[in-house]
PDB file of C-alpha atoms and ligand atoms in Angstrom:
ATOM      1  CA  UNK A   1       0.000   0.000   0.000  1.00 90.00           C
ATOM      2  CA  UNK A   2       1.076   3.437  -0.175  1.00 93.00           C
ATOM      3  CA  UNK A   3       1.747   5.283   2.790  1.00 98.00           C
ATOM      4  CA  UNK A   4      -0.545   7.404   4.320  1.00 98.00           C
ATOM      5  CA  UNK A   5      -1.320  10.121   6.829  1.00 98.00           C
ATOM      6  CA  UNK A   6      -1.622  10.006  10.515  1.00 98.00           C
ATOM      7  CA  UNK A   7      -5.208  11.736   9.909  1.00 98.00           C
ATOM      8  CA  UNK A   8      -7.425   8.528   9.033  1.00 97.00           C
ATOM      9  CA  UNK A   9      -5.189   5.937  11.745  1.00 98.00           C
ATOM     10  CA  UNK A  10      -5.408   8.484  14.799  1.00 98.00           C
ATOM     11  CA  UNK A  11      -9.139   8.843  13.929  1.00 97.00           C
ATOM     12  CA  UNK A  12     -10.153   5.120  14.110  1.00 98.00           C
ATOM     13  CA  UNK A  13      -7.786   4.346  17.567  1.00 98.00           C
ATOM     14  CA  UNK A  14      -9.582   7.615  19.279  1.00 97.00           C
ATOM     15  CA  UNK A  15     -13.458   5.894  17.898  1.00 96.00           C
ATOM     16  CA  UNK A  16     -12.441   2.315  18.884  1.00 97.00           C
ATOM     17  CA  UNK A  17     -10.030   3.514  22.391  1.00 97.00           C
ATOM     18  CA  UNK A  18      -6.626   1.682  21.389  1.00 98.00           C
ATOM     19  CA  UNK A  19      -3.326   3.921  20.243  1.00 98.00           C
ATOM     20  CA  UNK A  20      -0.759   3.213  17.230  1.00 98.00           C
ATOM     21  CA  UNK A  21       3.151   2.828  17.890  1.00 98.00           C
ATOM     22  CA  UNK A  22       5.094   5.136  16.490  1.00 98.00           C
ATOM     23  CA  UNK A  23       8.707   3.827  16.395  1.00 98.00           C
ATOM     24  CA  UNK A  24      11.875   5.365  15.500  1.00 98.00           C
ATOM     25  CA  UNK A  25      13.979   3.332  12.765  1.00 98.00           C
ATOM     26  CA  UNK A  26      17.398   3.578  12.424  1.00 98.00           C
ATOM     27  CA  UNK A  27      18.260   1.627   9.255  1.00 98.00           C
ATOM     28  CA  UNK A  28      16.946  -0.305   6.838  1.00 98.00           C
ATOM     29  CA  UNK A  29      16.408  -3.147   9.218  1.00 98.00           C
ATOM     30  CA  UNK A  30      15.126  -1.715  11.807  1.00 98.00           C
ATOM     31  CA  UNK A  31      12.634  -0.171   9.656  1.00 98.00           C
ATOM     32  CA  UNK A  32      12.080  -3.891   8.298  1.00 98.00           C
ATOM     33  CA  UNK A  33      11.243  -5.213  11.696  1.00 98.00           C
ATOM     34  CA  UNK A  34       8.538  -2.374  11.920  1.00 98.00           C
ATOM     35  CA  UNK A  35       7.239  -3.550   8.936  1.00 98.00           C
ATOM     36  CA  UNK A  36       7.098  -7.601   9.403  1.00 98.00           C
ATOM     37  CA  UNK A  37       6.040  -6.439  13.629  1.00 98.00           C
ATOM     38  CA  UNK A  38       3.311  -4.525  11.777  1.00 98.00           C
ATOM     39  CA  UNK A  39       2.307  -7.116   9.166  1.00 98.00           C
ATOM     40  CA  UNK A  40       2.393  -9.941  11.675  1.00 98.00           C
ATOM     41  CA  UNK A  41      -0.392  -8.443  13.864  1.00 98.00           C
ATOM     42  CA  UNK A  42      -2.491  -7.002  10.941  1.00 98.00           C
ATOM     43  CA  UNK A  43      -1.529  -3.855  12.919  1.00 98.00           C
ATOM     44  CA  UNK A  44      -1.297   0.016  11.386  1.00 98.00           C
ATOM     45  CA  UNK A  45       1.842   1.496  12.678  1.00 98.00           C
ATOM     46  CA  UNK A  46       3.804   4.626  12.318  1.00 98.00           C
ATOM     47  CA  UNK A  47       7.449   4.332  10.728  1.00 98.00           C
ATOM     48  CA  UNK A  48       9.294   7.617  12.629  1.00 98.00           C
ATOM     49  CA  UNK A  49      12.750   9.372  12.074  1.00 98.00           C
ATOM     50  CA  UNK A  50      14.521  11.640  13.911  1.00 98.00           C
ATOM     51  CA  UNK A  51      16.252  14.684  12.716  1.00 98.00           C
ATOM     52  CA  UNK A  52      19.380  13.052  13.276  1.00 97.00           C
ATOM     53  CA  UNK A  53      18.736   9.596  11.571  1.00 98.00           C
ATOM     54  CA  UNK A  54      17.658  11.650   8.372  1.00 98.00           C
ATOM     55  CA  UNK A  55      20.352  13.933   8.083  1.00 98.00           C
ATOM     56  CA  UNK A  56      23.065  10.724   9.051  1.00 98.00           C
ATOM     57  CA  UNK A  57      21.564   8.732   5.758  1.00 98.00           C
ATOM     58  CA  UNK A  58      19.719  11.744   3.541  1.00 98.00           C
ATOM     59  CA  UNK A  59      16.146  11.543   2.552  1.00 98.00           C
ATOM     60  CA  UNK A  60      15.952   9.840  -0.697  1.00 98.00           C
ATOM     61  CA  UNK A  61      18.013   7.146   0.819  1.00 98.00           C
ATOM     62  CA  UNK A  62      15.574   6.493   3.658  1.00 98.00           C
ATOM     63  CA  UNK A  63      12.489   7.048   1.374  1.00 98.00           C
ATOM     64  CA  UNK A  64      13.984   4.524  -0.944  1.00 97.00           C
ATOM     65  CA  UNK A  65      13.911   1.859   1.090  1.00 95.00           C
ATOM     66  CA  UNK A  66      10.558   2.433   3.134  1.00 97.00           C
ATOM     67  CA  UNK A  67       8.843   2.325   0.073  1.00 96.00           C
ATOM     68  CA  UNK A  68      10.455  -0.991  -0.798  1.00 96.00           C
ATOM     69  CA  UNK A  69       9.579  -2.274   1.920  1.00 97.00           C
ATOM     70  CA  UNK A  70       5.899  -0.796   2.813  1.00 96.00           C
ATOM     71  CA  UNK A  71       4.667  -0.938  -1.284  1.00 95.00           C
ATOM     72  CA  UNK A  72       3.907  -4.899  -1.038  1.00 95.00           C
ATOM     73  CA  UNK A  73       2.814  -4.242   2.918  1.00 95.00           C
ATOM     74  CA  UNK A  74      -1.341  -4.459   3.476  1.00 94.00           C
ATOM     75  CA  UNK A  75      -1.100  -2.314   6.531  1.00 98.00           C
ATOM     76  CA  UNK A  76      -1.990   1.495   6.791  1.00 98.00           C
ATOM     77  CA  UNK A  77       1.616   3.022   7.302  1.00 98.00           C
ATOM     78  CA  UNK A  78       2.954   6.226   7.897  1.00 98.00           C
ATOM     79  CA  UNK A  79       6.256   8.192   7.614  1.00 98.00           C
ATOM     80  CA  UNK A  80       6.580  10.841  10.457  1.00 98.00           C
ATOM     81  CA  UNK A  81       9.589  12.713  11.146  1.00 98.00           C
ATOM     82  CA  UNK A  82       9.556  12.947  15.066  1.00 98.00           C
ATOM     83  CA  UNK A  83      11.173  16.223  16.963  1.00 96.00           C
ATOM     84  CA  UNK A  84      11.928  18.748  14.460  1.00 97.00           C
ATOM     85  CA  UNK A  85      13.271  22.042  14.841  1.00 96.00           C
ATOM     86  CA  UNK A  86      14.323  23.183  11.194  1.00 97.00           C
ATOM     87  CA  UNK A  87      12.029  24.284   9.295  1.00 98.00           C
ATOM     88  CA  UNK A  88      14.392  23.343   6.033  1.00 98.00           C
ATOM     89  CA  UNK A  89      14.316  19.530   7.073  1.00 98.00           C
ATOM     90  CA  UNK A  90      10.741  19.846   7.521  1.00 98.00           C
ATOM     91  CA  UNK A  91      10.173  21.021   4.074  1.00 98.00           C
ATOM     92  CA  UNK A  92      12.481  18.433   2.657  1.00 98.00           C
ATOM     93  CA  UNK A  93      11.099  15.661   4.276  1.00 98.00           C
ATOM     94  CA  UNK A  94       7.816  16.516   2.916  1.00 98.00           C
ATOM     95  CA  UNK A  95       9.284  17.124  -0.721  1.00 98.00           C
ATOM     96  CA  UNK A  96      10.891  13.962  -0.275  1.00 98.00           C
ATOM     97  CA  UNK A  97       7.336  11.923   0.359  1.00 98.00           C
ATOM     98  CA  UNK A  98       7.193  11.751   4.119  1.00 98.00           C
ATOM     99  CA  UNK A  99       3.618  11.977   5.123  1.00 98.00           C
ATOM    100  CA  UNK A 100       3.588  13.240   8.091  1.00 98.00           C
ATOM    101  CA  UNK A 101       6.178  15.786  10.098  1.00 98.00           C
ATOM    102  CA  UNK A 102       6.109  16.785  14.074  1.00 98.00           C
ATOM    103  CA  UNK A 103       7.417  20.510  14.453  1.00 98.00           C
ATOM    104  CA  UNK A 104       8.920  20.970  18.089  1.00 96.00           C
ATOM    105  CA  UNK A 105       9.598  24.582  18.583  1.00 96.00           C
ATOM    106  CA  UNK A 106       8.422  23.912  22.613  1.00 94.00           C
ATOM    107  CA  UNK A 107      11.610  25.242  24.010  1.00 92.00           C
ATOM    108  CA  UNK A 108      10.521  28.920  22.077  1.00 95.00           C
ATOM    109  CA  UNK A 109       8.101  31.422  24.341  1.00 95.00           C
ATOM    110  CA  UNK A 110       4.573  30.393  23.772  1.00 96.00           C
ATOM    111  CA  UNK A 111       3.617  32.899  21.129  1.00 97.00           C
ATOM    112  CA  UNK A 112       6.459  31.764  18.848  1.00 98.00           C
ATOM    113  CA  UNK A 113       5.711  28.029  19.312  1.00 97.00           C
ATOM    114  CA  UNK A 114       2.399  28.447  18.241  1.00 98.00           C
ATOM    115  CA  UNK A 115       2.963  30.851  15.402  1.00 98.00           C
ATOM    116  CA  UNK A 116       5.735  27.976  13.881  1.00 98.00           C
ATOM    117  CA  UNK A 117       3.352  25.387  14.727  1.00 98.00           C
ATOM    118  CA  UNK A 118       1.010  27.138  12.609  1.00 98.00           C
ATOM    119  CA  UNK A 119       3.343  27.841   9.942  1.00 98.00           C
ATOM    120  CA  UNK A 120       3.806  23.991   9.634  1.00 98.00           C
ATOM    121  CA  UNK A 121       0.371  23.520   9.229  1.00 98.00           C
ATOM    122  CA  UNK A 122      -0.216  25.957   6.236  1.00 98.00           C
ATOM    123  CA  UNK A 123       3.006  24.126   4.634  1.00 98.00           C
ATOM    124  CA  UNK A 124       1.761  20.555   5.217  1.00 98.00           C
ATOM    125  CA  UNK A 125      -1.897  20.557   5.013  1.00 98.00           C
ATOM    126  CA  UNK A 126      -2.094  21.719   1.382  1.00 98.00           C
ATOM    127  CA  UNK A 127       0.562  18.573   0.380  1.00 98.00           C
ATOM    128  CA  UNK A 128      -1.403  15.955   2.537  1.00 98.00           C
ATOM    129  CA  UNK A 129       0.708  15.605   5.228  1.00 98.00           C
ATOM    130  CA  UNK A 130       0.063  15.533   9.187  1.00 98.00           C
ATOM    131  CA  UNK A 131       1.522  17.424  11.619  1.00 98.00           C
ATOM    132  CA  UNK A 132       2.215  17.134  15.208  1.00 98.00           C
ATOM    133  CA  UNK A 133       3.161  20.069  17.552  1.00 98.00           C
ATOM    134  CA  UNK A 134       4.161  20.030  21.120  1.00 96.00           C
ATOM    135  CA  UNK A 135       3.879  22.310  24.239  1.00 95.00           C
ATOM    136  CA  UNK A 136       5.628  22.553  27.405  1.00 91.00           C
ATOM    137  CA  UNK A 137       8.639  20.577  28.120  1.00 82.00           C
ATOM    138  CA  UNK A 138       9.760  16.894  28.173  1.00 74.00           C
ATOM    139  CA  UNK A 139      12.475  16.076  30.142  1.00 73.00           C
ATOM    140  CA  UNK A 140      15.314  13.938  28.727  1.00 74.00           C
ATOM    141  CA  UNK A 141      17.396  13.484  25.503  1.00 71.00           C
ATOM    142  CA  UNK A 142      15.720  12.562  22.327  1.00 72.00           C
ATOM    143  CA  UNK A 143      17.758  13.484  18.922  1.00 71.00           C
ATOM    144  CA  UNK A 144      19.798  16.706  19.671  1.00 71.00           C
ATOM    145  CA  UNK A 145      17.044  18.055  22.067  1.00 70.00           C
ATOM    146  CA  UNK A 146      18.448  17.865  25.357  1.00 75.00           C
ATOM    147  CA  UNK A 147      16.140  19.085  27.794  1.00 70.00           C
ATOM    148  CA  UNK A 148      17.349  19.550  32.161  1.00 71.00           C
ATOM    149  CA  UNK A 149      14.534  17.864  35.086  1.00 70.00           C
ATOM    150  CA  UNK A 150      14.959  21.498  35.809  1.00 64.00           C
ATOM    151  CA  UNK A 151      13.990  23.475  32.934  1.00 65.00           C
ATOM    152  CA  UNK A 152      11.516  20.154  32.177  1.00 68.00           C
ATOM    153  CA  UNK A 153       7.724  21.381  32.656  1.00 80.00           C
ATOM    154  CA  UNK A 154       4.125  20.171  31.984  1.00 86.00           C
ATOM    155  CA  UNK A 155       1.802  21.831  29.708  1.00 84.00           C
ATOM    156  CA  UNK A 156      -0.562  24.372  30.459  1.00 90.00           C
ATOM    157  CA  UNK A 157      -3.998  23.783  29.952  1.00 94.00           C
ATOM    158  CA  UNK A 158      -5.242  26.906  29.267  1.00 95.00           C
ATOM    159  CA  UNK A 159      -2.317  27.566  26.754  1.00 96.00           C
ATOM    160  CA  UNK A 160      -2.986  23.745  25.064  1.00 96.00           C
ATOM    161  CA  UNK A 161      -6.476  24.728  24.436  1.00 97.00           C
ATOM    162  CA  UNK A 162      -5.438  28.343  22.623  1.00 97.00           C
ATOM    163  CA  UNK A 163      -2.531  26.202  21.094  1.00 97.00           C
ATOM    164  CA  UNK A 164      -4.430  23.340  19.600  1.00 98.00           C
ATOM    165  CA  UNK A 165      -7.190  26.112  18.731  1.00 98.00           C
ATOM    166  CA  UNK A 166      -5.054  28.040  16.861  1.00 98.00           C
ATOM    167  CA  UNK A 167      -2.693  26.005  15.024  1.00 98.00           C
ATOM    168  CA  UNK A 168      -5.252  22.975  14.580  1.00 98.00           C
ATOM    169  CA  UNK A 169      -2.678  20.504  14.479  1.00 98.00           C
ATOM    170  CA  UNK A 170      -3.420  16.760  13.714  1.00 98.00           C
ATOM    171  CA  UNK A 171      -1.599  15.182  16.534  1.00 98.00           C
ATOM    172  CA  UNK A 172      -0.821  17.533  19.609  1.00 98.00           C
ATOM    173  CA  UNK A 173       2.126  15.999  21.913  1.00 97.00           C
ATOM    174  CA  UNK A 174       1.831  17.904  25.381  1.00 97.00           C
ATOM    175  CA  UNK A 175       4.215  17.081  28.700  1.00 94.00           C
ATOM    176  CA  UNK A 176       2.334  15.102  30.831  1.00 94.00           C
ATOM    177  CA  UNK A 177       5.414  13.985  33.045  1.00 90.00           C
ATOM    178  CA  UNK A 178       6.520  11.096  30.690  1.00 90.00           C
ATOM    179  CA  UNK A 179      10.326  11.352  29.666  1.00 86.00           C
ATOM    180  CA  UNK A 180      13.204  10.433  26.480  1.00 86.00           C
ATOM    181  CA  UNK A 181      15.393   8.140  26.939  1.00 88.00           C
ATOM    182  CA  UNK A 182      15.509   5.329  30.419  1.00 88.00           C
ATOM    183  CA  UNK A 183      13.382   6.661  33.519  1.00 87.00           C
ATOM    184  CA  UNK A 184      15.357   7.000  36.749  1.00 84.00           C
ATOM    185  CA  UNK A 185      12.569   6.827  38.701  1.00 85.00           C
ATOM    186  CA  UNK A 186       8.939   6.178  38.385  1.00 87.00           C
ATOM    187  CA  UNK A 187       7.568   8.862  36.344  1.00 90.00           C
ATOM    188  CA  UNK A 188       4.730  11.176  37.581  1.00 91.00           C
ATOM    189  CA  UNK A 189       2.176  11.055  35.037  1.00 94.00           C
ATOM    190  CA  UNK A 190      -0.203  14.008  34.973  1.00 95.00           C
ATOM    191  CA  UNK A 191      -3.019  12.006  34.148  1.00 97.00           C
ATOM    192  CA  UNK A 192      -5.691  14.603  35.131  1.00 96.00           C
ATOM    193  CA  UNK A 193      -3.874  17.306  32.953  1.00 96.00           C
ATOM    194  CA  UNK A 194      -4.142  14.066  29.851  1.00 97.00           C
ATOM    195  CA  UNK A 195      -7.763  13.935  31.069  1.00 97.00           C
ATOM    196  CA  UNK A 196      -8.296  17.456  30.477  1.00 97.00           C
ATOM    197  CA  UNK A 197      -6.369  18.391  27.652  1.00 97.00           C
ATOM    198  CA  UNK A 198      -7.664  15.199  25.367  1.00 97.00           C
ATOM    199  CA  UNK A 199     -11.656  16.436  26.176  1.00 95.00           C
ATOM    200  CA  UNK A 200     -11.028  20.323  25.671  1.00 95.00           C
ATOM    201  CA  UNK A 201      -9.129  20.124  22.583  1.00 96.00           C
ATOM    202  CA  UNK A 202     -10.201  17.080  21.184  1.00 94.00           C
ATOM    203  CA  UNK A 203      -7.316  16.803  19.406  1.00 97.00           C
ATOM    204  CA  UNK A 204      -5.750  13.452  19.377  1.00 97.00           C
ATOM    205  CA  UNK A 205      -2.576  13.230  21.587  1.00 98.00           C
ATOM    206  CA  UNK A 206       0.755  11.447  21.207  1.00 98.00           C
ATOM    207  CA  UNK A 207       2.664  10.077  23.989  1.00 98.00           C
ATOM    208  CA  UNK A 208       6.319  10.665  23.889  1.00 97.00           C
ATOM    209  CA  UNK A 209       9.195   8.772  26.361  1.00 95.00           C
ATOM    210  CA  UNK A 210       7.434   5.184  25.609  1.00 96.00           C
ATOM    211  CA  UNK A 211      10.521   3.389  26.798  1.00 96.00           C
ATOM    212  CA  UNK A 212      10.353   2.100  29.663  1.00 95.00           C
ATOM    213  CA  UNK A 213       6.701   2.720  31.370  1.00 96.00           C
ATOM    214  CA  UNK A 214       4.773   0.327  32.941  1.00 96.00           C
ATOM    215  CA  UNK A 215       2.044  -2.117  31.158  1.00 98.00           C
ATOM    216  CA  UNK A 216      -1.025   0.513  33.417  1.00 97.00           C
ATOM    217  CA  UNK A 217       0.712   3.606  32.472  1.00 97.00           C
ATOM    218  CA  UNK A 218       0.120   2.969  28.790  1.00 98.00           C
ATOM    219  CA  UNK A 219      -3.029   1.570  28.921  1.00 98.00           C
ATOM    220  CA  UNK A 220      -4.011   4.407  31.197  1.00 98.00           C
ATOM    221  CA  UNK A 221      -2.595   7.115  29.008  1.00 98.00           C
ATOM    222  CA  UNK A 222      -4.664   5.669  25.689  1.00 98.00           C
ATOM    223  CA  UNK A 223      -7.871   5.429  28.075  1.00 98.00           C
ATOM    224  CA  UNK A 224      -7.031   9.250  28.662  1.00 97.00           C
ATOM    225  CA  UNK A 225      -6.854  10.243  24.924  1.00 96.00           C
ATOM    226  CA  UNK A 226      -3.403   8.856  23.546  1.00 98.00           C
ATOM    227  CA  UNK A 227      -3.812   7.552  20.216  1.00 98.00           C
ATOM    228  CA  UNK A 228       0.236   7.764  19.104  1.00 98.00           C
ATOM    229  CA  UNK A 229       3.064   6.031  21.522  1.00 98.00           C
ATOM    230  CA  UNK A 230       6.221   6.907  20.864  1.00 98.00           C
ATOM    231  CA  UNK A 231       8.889   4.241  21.142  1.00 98.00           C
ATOM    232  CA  UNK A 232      12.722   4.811  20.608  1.00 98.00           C
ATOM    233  CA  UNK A 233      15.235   4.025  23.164  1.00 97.00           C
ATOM    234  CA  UNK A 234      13.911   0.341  23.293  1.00 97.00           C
ATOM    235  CA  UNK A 235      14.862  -0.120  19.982  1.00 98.00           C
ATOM    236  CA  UNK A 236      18.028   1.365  20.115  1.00 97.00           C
ATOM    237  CA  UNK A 237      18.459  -0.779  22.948  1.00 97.00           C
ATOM    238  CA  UNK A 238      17.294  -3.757  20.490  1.00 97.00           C
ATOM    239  CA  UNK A 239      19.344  -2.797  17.941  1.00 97.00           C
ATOM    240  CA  UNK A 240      22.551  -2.922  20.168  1.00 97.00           C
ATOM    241  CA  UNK A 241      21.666  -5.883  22.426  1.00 96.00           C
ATOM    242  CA  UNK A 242      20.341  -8.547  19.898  1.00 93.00           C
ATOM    243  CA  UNK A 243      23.785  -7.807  17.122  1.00 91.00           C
ATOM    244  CA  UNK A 244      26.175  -8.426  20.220  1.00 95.00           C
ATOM    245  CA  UNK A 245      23.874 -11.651  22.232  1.00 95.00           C
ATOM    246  CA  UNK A 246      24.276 -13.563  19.080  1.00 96.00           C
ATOM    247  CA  UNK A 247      27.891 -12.877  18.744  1.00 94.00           C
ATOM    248  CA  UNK A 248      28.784 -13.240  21.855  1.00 95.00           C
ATOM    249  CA  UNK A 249      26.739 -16.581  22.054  1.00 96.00           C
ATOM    250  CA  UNK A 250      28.500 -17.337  18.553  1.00 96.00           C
ATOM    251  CA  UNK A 251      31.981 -16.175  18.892  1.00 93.00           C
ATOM    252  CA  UNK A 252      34.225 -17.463  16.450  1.00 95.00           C
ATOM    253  CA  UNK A 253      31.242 -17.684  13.405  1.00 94.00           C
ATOM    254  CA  UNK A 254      31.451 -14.007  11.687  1.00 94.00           C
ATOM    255  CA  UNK A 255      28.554 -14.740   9.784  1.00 94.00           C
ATOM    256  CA  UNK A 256      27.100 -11.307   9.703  1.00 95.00           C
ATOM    257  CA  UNK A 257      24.046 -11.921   8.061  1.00 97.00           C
ATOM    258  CA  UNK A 258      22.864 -14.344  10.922  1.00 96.00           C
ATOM    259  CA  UNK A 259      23.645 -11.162  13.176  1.00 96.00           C
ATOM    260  CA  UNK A 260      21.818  -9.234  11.217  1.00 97.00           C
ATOM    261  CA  UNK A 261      19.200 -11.773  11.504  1.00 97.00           C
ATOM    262  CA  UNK A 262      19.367 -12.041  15.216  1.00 96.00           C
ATOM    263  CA  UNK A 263      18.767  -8.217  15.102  1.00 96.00           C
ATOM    264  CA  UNK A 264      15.786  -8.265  13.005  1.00 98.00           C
ATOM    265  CA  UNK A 265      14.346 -10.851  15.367  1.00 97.00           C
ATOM    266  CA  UNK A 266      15.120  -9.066  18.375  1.00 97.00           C
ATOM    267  CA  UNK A 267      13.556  -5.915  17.256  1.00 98.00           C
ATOM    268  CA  UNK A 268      10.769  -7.233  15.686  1.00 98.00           C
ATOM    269  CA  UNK A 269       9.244  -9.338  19.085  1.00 98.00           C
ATOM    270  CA  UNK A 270       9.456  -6.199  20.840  1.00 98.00           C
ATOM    271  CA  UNK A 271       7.875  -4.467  18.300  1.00 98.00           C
ATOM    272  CA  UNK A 272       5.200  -7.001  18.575  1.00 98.00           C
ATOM    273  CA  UNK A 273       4.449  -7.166  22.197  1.00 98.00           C
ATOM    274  CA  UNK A 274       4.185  -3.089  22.066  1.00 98.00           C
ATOM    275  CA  UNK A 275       1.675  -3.074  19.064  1.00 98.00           C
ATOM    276  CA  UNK A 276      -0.605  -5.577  21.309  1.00 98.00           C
ATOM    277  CA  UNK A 277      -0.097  -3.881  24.176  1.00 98.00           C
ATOM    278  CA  UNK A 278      -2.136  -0.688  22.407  1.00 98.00           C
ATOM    279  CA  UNK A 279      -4.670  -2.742  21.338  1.00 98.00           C
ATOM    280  CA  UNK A 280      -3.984  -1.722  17.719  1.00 98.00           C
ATOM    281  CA  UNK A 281      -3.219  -5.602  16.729  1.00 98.00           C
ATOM    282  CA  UNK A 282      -5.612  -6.432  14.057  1.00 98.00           C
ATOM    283  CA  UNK A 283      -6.459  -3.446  13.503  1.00 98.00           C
ATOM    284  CA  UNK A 284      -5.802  -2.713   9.658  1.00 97.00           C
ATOM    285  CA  UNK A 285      -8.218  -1.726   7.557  1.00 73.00           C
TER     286      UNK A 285
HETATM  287  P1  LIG B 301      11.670   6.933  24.281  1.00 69.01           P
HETATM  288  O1  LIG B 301      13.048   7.099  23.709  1.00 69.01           O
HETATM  289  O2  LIG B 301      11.635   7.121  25.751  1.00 69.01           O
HETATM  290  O3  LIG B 301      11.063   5.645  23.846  1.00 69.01           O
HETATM  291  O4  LIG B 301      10.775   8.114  23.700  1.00 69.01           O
HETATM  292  C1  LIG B 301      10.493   8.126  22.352  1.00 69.01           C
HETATM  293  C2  LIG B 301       9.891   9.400  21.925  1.00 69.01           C
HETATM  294  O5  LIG B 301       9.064   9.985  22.594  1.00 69.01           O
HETATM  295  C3  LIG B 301      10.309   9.911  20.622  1.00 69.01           C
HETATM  296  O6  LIG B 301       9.782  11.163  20.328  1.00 69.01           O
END
């Protein structure tokens, strides 16, 4: 199939109360265990990128091979580039065939978020493509946005409803006390701000800093509103772990397509168990 927007997937999970992953590739087969994860569980799913993933291999390179791979797929997939800052990339990636784009000016004075936000918008919605905007501030690393616990705050509500108002944006990612990256603690989720935010703006929300929350946390979240989980650092994680279990369990083979296999596997089963977790498993139209 072709890929789509996030418009016509985030619709159906807010009617029928589940949420679509949204995980960030790194490489061709990383973005094939999304794929086969997605396929396997008659799932829709969202292939992301970050910033930094699409400037390390260029856009025509990464477009070339998701639509090798997602052409022959019978899921509803979509391309979103995750945190960006630069407007330039943004336009690229959407030249380049990405079909959906998340601007993240949140670390600019209200005003400014929400009049690049909107810029985004009037640049995307004539081509077809989604966007997501976000407000306040999540704490952790994710790309090259670093952001301090300290300088880390939630959203406002009153400001989210203005924002989401004003710039109308198809997915609207606000800090709810999730975080990038591997939790320390155990987060403090804001679940009453989710509540309120989801039912004033009616917009449907995403839930960045997947990694690592508990089973109730995300089922929680998407009973709140969240329709889009992000996950990242797990699969880097994946990426990592499963290439050096299988040779360190296989030492003296270098047979690196078996690694490569291994990897594929690994990512692929926690792709899986994600994707059911959301209730979005057979879920394709
Ligand atoms: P994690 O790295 O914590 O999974 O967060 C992913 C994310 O929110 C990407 O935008």
């Amino acid at each position: 199939m072709p890929l789509e927007n996030m418009k016509a997937m985030l619709s159906k999970a807010a009617s029928e109360d589940y949420a679509v992953g949204a995980f960030n590739i790194l490489d061709y087969n990383s973005t094939r265990a999304v794929v086969l994860a997605a396929e396997q569980v008659k799932a829709p799913v969202i292939i992301q990128t970050s910033a930094k993933t699409v400037i390390f291999w260029g856009t025509s390179v990464i477009i070339s091979w998701i639509r090798q791979l997602t052409y022959p797929s019978s899921v509803p997939i979509a391309l979103h580039l995750d945190h960006c800052k630069d407007l330039n990339l943004i336009k690229e990636c959407i030249k380049s065939g990405w079909t959906s784009v998340m601007i993240d000016a949140s670390s600019k004075p209200f005003e400014e978020n929400l009049s690049l936000s909107r810029e985004v918008v009037e640049i995307a919605r004539p081509k077809d493509v989604t966007v997501e905007a976000e407000l306040g501030a999540i704490v952790g690393v994710e790309d090259d946005i670093h952001v301090k616990e300290q300088d880390a705050h939630l959203a406002d509500s009153e400001q989210a409803i203005k924002f989401c108002a004003e710039v109308k944006p198809d997915c609207f990612a606000p800090a709810i006390g999730t975080a990038h990256g591997v939790y320390k603690g155990e987060p403090k989720i804001a679940y009453d701000l989710l509540k309120e935010i989801a039912a004033k703006t009616a917009v449907p929300i995403a839930l960045h800093g997947g990694t690592g929350l508990a089973d109730e946390v995300f089922k929680k979240c998407i009973s709140l509103g969240c329709t889009k989980v992000n996950i990242s650092t797990q699969l880097k994680y994946a990426f990592i772990d499963g290439f050096v279990a299988y040779h360190n369990a296989n030492n003296t083979e270098y047979n690196p397509l078996k690694v490569i296999d291994a990897q594929l596997h690994q990512l692929q089963a926690g792709i899986v168990e994600k994707i059911k977790l959301f209730g979005s498993a057979g879920k394709a139209r």
